Amino acid sequence: NGTSRDRLRIAIQKSGRLAEPARALLSACGLSWRESRDKLFCYGESLPVDLLLVRDDDIPGLIADGVCDFGVVGRNELNEQAGARQSIGLPAAYQELRALGFGGCRLMLAVPEAWQWSGPEQLQGTRIATSYPAILAQWLQEQGVQASVVELSGSVEIAPKLGTADLICDLVSSGATLAANQLKPVQTLLESEAVLAGPVRRFEDQRAQLAAMLLRRMDGVLKLKDSKLLMFRAERATVAELTRLLPDAEPLTTLAGSEEGPLSLQTMCHGAVTWQRLEELERAGAQGLMVLSVERSLA
Ligand code: ATP
Ligand code: MG
């Protein structure tokens, strides 16, 4: 529906794995709401951006129907519903705008531990239980394999034991659930994480500017996620070696320093700065190492 609105509405999971990280990300983008965690709707205070708290399954549909403008949802859920739409001839209604770096998991095939996995052709004629029938069906088609897809909404991992399927296609993060059910993962169909989803159509009202601002802030937050500002002193002669130890950092900037004596250096490091790395840098000649958190950046 093309109703014009001057407030932006974002759907996030009400409770579950993506609920807290989604709120934290949006807070870091400068959004705040009149707290009402147990309600469905949170009214935006700092900006005209409201939250709708829903089940993750409902998020793609809310975007498709124009009820919400954005959503934070797993790529697995988004692609599944996009695939389901496509398979019944509906046009694409949403798109992945940003990968958000949390909620990471894989959609995988898992077989009974006793199986010797030799590749997709082994699936010919099998029954595969899954909550992701569209993604699985599409993948099977790409592999040129015929297998029957048994759609289950939950507890997919017990299907082989119950005899309702030979193997499963399910989300895996640690693999503990699979192991507890004597299954082993053998093939990845999708690398998933939480994503920001939005409509395929453009906003033609106030929402366009709001959406652009939100995306720009989000890019700033995502870029800084693991970034730290690193400050230290070092003799000129050690700079080459220190630079080699910082492949994930920006080029070193010299802050000050006389002709002789140590240089004062700083750099933004985008990878994790562990104690071990600091100790390595120290051994290579860095002195007075300081690691600073970066609050915000529009770079
Ligand atoms: P809802 O009540 O909102 O429908 P849910 O049970 O469907 O909740 P969660 O279990 O909270 O959803 O998972 C939400 C998303 O978290 C998944 O769609 C997936 O993208 C991601 N995720 C990360 N790791 C895992 C995992 N090990 N198992 C399931 N989902 C995972
Ligand atoms: Mg769900």
PDB file of C-alpha atoms in Angstrom, residues 112 127 129 150 152 154-168 181-183:
ATOM      1  CA  PRO A 112      22.573 -39.398  10.810  1.00  0.00           C
ATOM      2  CA  ARG A 127      13.081 -37.286   2.477  1.00  0.00           C
ATOM      3  CA  ALA A 129      12.728 -32.390   6.969  1.00  0.00           C
ATOM      4  CA  VAL A 150       8.987 -32.567   4.499  1.00  0.00           C
ATOM      5  CA  LEU A 152       8.011 -28.992   9.751  1.00  0.00           C
ATOM      6  CA  GLY A 154       9.767 -26.902  14.688  1.00  0.00           C
ATOM      7  CA  SER A 155      11.794 -29.710  16.292  1.00  0.00           C
ATOM      8  CA  VAL A 156      13.115 -30.612  12.880  1.00  0.00           C
ATOM      9  CA  GLU A 157      16.091 -32.414  14.410  1.00  0.00           C
ATOM     10  CA  ILE A 158      14.019 -35.304  15.782  1.00  0.00           C
ATOM     11  CA  ALA A 159      12.476 -36.166  12.392  1.00  0.00           C
ATOM     12  CA  PRO A 160      15.108 -38.790  11.445  1.00  0.00           C
ATOM     13  CA  LYS A 161      14.651 -40.570  14.795  1.00  0.00           C
ATOM     14  CA  LEU A 162      10.876 -40.524  14.344  1.00  0.00           C
ATOM     15  CA  GLY A 163      11.250 -41.895  10.848  1.00  0.00           C
ATOM     16  CA  THR A 164       9.416 -39.001   9.204  1.00  0.00           C
ATOM     17  CA  ALA A 165      12.536 -38.022   7.247  1.00  0.00           C
ATOM     18  CA  ASP A 166      15.966 -39.417   6.392  1.00  0.00           C
ATOM     19  CA  LEU A 167      17.868 -36.229   7.059  1.00  0.00           C
ATOM     20  CA  ILE A 168      17.238 -32.589   7.907  1.00  0.00           C
ATOM     21  CA  ASN A 181      20.320 -35.966  18.174  1.00  0.00           C
ATOM     22  CA  GLN A 182      23.111 -38.088  16.613  1.00  0.00           C
ATOM     23  CA  LEU A 183      23.206 -35.946  13.494  1.00  0.00           C
TER      24      LEU A 183
END
